[in-house]
mmCIF file of C-alpha atoms in Angstrom:
data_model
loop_
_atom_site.group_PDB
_atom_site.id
_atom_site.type_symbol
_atom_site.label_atom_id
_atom_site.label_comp_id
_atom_site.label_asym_id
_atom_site.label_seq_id
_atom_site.Cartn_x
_atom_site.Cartn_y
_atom_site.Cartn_z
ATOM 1 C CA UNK Y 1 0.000 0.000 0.000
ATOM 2 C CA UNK Y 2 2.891 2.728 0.926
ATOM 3 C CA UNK Y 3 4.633 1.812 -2.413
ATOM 4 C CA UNK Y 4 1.360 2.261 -4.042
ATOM 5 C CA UNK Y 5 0.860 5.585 -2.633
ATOM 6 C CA UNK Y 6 3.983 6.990 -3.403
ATOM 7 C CA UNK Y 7 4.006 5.939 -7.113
ATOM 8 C CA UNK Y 8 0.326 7.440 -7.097
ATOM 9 C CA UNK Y 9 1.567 10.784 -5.393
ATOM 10 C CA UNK Y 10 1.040 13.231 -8.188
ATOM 11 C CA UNK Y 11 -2.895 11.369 -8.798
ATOM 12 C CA UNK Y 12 -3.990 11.549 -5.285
ATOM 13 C CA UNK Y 13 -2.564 15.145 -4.805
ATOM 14 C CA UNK Y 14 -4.446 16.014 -7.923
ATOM 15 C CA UNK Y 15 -8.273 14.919 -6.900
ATOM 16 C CA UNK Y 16 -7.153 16.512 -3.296
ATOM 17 C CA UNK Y 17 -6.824 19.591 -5.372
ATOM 18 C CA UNK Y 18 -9.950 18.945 -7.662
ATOM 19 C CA UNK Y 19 -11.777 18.270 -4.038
ATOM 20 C CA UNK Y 20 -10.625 21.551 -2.323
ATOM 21 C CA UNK Y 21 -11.610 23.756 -5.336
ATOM 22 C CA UNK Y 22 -14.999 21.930 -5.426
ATOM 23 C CA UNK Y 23 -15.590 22.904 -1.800
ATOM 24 C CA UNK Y 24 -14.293 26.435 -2.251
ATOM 25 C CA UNK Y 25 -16.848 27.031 -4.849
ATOM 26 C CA UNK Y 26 -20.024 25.653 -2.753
ATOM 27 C CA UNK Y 27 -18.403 28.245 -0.286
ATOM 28 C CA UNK Y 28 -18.050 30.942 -1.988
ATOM 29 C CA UNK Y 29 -21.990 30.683 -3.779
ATOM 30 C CA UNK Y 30 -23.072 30.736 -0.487
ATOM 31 C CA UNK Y 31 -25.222 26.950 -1.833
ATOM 32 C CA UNK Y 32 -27.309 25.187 1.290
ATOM 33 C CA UNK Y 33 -25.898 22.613 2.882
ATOM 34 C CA UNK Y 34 -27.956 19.390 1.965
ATOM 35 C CA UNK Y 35 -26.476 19.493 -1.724
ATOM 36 C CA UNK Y 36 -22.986 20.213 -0.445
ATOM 37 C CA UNK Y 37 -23.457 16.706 1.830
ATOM 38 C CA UNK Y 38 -24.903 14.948 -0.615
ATOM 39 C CA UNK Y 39 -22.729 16.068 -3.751
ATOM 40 C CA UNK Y 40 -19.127 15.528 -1.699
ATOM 41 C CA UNK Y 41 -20.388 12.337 -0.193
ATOM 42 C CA UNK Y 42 -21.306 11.224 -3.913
ATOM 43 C CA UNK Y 43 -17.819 12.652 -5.122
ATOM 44 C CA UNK Y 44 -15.856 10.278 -2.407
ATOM 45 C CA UNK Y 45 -17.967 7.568 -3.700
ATOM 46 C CA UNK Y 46 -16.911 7.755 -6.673
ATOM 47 C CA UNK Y 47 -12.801 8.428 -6.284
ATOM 48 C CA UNK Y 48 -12.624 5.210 -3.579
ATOM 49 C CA UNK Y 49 -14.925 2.863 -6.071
ATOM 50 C CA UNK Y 50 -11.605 4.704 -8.717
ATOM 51 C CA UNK Y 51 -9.145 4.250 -6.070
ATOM 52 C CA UNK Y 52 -10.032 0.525 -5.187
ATOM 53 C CA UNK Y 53 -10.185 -0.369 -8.910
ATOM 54 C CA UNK Y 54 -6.764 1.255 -9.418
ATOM 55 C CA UNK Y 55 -5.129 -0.234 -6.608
ATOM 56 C CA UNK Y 56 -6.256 -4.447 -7.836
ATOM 57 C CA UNK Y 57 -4.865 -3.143 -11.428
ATOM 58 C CA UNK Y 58 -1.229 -1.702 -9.817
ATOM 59 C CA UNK Y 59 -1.257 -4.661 -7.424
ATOM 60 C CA UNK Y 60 -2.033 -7.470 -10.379
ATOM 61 C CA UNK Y 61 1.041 -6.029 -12.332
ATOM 62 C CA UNK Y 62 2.859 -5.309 -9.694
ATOM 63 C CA UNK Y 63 2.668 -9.315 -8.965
ATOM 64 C CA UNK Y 64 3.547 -10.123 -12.522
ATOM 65 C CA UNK Y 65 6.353 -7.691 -12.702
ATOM 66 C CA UNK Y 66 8.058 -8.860 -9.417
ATOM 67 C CA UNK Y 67 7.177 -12.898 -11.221
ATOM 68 C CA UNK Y 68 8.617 -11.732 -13.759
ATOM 69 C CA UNK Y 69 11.967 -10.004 -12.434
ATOM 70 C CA UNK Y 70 12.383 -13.339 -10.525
ATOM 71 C CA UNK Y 71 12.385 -15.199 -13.998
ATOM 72 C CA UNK Y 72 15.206 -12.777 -14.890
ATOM 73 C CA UNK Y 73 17.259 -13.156 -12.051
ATOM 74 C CA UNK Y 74 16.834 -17.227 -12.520
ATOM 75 C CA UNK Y 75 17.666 -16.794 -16.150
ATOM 76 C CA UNK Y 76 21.118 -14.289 -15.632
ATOM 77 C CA UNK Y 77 21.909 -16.790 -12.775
ATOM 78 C CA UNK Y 78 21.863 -19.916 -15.493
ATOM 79 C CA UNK Y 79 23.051 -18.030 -18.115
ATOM 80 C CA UNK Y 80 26.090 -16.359 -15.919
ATOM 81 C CA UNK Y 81 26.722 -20.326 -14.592
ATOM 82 C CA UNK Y 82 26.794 -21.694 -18.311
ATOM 83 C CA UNK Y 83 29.317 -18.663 -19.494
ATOM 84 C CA UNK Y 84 31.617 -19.375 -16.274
ATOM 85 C CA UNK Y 85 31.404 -23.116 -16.838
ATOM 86 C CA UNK Y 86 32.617 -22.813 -20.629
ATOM 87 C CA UNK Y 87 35.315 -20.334 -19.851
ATOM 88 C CA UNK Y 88 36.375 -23.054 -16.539
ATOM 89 C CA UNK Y 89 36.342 -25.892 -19.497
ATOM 90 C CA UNK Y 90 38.091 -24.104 -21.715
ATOM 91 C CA UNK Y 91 40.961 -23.133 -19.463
ATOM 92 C CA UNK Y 92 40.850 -27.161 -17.955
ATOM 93 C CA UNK Y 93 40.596 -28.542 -21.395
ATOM 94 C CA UNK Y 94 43.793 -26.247 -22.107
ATOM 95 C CA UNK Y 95 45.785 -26.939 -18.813
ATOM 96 C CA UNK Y 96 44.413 -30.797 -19.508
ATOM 97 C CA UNK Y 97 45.458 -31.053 -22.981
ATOM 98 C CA UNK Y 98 49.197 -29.746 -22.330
ATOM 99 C CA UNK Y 99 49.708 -32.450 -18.940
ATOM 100 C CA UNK Y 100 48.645 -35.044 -21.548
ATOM 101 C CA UNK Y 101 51.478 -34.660 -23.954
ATOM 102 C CA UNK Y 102 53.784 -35.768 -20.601
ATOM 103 C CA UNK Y 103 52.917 -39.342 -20.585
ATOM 104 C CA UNK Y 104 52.240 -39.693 -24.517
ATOM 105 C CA UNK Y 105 55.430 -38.657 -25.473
ATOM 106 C CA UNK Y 106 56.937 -40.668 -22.552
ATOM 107 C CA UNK Y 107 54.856 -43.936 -24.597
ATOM 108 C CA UNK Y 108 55.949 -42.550 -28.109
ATOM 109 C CA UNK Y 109 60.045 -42.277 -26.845
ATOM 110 C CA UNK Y 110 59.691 -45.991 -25.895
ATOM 111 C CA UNK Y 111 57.977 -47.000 -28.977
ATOM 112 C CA UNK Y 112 60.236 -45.315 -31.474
ATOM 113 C CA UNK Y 113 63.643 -46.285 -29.624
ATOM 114 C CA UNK Y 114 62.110 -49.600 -29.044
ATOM 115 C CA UNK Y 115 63.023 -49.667 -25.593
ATOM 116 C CA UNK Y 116 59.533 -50.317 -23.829
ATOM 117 C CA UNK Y 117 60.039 -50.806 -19.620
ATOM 118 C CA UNK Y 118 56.394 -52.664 -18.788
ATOM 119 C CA UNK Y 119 56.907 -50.779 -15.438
ATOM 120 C CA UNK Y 120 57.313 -47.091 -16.708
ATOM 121 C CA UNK Y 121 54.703 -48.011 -19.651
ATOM 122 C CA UNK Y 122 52.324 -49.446 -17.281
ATOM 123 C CA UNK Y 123 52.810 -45.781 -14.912
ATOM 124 C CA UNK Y 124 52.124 -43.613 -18.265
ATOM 125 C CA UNK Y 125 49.209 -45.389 -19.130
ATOM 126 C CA UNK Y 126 47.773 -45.123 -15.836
ATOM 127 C CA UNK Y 127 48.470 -41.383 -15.527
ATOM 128 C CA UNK Y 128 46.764 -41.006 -19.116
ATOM 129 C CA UNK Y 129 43.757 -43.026 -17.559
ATOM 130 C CA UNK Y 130 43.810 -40.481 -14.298
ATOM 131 C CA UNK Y 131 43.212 -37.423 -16.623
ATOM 132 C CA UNK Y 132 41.126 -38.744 -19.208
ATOM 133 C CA UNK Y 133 38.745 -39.557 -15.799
ATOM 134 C CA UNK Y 134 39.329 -36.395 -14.124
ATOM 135 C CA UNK Y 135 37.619 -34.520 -17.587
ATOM 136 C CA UNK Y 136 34.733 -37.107 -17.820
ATOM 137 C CA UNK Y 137 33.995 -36.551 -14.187
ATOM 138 C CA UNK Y 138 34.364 -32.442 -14.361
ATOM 139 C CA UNK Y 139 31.622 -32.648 -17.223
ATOM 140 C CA UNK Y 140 29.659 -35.148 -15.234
ATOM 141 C CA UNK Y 141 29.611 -33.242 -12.051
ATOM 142 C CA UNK Y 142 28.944 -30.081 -13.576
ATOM 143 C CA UNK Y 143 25.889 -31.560 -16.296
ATOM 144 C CA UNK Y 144 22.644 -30.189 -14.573
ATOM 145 C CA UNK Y 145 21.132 -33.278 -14.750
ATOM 146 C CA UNK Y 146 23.954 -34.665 -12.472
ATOM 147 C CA UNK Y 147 21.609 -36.879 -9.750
ATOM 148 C CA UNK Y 148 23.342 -37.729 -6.029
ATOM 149 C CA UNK Y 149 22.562 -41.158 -4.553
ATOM 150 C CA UNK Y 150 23.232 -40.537 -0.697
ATOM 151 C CA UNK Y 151 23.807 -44.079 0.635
ATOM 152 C CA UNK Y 152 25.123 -45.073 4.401
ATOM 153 C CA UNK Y 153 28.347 -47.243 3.908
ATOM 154 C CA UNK Y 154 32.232 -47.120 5.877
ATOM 155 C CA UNK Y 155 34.504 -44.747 4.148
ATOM 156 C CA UNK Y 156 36.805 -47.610 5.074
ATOM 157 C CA UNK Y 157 35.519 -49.463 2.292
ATOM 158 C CA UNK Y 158 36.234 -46.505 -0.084
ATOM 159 C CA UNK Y 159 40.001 -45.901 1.045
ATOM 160 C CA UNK Y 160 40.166 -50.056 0.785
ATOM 161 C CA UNK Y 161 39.258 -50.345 -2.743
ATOM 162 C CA UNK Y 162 40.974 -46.916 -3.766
ATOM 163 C CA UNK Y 163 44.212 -47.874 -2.039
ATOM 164 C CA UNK Y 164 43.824 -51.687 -4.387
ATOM 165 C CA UNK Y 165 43.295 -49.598 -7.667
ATOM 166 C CA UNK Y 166 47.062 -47.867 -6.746
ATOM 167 C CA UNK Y 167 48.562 -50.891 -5.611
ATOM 168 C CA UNK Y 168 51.095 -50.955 -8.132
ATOM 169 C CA UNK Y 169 51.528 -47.621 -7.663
ATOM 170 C CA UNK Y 170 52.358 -47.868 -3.842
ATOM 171 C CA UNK Y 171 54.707 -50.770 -4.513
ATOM 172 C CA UNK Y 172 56.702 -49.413 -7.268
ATOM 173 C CA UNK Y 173 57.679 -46.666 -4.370
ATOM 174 C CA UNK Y 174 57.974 -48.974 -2.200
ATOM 175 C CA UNK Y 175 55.650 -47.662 0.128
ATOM 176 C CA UNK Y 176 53.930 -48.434 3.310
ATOM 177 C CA UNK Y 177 49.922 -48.693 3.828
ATOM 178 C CA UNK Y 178 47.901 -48.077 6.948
ATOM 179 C CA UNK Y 179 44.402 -47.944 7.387
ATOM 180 C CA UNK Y 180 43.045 -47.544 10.899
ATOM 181 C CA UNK Y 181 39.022 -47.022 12.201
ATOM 182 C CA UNK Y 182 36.077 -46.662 10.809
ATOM 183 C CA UNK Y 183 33.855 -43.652 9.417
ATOM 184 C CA UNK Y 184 30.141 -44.318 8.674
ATOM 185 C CA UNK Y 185 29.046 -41.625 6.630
ATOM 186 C CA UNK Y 186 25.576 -40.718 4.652
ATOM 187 C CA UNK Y 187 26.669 -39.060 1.168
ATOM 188 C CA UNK Y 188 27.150 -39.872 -2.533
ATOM 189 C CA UNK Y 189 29.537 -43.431 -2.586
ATOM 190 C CA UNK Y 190 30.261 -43.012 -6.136
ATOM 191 C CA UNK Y 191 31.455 -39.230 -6.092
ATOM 192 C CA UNK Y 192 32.919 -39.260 -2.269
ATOM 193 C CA UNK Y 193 35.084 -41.812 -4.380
ATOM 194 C CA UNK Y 194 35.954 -39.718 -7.126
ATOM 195 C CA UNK Y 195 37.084 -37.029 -4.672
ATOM 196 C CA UNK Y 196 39.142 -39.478 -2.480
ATOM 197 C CA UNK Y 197 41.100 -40.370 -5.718
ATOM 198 C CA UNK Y 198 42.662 -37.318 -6.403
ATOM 199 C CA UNK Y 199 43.770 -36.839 -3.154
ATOM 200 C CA UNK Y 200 45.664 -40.384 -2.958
ATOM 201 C CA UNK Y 201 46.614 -39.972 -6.511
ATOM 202 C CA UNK Y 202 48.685 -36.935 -5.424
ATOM 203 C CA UNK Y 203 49.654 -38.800 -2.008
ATOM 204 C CA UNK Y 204 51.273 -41.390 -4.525
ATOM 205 C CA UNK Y 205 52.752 -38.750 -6.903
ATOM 206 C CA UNK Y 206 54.407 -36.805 -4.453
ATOM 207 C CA UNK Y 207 55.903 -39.422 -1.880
ATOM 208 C CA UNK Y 208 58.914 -41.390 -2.712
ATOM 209 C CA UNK Y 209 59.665 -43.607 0.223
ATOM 210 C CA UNK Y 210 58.350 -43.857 3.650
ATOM 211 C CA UNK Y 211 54.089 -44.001 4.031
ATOM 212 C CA UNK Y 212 50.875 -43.211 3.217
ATOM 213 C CA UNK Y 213 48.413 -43.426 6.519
ATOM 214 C CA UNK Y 214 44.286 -43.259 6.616
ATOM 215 C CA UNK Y 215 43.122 -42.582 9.835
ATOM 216 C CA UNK Y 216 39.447 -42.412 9.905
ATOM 217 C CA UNK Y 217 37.593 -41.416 12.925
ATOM 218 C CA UNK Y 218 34.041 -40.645 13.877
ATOM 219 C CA UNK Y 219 33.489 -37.880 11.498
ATOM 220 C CA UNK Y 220 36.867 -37.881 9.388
ATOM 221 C CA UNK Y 221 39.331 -38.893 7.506
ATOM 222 C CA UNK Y 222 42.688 -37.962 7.523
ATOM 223 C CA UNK Y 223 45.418 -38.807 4.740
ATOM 224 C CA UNK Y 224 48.942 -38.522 5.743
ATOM 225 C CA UNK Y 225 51.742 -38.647 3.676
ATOM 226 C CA UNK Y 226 55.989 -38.517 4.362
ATOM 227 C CA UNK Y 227 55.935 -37.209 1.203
ATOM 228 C CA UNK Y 228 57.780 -33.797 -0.299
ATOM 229 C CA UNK Y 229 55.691 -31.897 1.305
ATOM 230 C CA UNK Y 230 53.751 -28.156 0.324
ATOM 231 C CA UNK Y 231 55.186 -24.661 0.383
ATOM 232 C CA UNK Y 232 53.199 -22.602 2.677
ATOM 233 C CA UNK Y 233 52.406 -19.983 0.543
ATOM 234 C CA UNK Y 234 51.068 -22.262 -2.209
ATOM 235 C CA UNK Y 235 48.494 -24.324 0.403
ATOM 236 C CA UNK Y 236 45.893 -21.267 0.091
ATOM 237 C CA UNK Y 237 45.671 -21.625 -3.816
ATOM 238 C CA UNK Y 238 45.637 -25.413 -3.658
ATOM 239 C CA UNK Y 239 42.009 -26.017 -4.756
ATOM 240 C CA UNK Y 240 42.252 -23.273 -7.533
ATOM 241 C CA UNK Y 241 41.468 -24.985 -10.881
ATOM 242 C CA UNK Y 242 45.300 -24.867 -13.120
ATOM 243 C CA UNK Y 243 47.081 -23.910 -9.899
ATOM 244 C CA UNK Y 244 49.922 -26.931 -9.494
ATOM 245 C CA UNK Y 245 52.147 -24.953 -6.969
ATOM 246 C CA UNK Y 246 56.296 -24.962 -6.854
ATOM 247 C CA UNK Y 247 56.249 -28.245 -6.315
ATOM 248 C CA UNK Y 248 54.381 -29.316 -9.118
ATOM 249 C CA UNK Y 249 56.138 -27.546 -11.426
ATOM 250 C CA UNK Y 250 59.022 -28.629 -9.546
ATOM 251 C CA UNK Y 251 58.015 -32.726 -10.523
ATOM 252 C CA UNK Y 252 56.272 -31.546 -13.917
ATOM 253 C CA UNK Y 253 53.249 -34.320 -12.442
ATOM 254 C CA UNK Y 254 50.828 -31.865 -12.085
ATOM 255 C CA UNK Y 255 48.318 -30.855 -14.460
ATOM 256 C CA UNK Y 256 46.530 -28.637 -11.169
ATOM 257 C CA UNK Y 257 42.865 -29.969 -11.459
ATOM 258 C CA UNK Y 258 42.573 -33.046 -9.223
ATOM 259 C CA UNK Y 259 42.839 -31.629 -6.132
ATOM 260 C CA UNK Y 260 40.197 -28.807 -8.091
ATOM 261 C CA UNK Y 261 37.883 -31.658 -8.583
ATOM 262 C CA UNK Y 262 37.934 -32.696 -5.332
ATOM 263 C CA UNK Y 263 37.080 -29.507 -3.572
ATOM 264 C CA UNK Y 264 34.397 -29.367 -5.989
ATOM 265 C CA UNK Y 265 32.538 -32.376 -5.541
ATOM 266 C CA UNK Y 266 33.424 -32.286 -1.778
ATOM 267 C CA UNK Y 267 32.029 -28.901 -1.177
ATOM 268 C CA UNK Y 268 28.590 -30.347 -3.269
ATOM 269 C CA UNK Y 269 28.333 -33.073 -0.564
ATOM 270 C CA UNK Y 270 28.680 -30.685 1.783
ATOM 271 C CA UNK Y 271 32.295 -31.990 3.247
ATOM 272 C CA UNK Y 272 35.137 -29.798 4.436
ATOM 273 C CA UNK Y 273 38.611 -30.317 3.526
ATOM 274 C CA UNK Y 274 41.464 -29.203 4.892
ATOM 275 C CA UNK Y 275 45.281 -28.862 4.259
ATOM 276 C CA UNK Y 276 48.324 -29.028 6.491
ATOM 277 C CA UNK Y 277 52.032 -29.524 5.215
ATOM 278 C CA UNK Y 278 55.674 -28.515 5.729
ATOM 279 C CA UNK Y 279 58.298 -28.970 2.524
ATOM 280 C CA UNK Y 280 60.171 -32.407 2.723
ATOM 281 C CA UNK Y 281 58.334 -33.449 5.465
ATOM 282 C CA UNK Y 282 55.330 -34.409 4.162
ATOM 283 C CA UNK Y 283 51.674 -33.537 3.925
ATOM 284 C CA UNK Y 284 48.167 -34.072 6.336
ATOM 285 C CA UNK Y 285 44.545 -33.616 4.479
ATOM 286 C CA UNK Y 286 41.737 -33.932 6.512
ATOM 287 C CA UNK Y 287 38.187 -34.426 5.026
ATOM 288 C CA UNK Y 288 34.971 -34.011 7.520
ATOM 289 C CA UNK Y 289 31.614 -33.325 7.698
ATOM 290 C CA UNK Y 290 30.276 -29.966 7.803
#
């Protein structure tokens, strides 16, 4: 009603006006009172029956304006989300492309000098599998029709079957694995498990001797690593998308979107994670519940 009022300022100050002249000039003819009654009650009559009409017409398109406004917002929201996913992809496919030439040319060196190591070849064909899954899984987590199955089940299971996929991994490196507690958790298996990946896949990459340990607890996980460890000033940019720190650059390993996809999906399931490391000394992530 006070927004109605105020855009109908100049309207209502207008038949105030008209009113006060009509009064002035029963006044000033000196006209008997009955008429005046009658004739001003007749004259309110008719500017509320005016007013009341006026008010259902402003109020109607005031409701479709403010529907309407809403279906703009929603529309600049999806449209601003589609133009910030395509310039994401095109920067990942870009940063993705380049990390892929790494193991492919390690592959085509072998083939054309025609000495092929099963154990190196094996490790470059793996890596080429770990960032052809990391794309598929960025388009798949970001496709709106991207569904989440929330299931109770032990993260132990998870780290179990996770730690089996790298098994050659680990052992090539030599290196211990320890899995202590339990963490029963209701969220997505599939992409909790997608998330977990990257995070052992760069516990792998970066450690080369000593351990990787999961200790799970009530309501987290931690992964700990003796591996070479992150520069302080680099652990704040960690989950930027492209961003593979002085280390990475360092180890040319890093293409700088795994531990991107991770913080993704984890933040989507509503998880926190967590980074804690000191150079050559290794590295703690922590993953919990909100």
């Amino acid at each position: 009603m006070k927004q109605y009022l105020k855009e109908k300022f100049f309207l209502i100050w207008t038949l105030a006006l008209v009113f006060v002249i009509y009064l002035l000039t029963f006044s000033l003819w000196h006209l008997k009172l009955e008429p005046l009654i009658n004739a001003t009650l007749l004259g309110v009559l008719i500017v509320l029956f005016f007013l009341f009409f006026d008010y259902r017409k402003w109020s109607n398109d005031r409701r479709k304006l403010t529907l309407l406004e809403d279906e703009l917002k929603n529309v600049t929201e999806r449209l601003e989300a589609v133009v910030l996913f395509d310039k994401n992809l095109t920067d990942i496919v870009r940063i993705w492309s380049h990390q892929m030439k790494v193991p492919l040319a390690s592959i085509d060196l072998m083939v054309q000098t025609n000495d092929v190591d099963n154990t190196v070849l094996k490790n470059q064909v793996f890596q080429v599998d770990n960032y052809l899954n990391i794309l598929l899984e960025y388009l798949r987590l970001n496709n709106i029709s991207t569904d989440y199955r929330f299931d109770k089940f032990d993260a132990k299971d998870v780290v179990t079957s996770l730690v089996k996929k790298y098994a050659s991994q680990f052992i090539a490196k030599d290196l211990t694995v320890e899995i202590t507690g339990n963490w029963i958790l209701v969220t997505d298996k599939r992409w909790f498990s997608v998330a977990l990946e990257q995070i052992i896949n760069n516990a792998v990459k970066y450690t080369n001797s000593g351990s990787v340990k999961f200790i799970l607890e009530d309501k987290s996980l931690t992964i700990e690593d003796t591996g070479i460890g992150i520069l302080s000033e680099d652990i704040p940019r960690l989950f930027e998308h492209g961003f593979t720190g002085y280390n990475g650059r360092l180890e040319k390993k890093s293409t700088g979107l795994g531990l991107y996809l991770s913080k993704t999906i984890l933040d989507k399931l509503d998880f926190q994670i967590t980074v804690e490391s000191q150079v050559d000394k290794g590295t703690k992530v922590r993953i919990n519940k909100k």
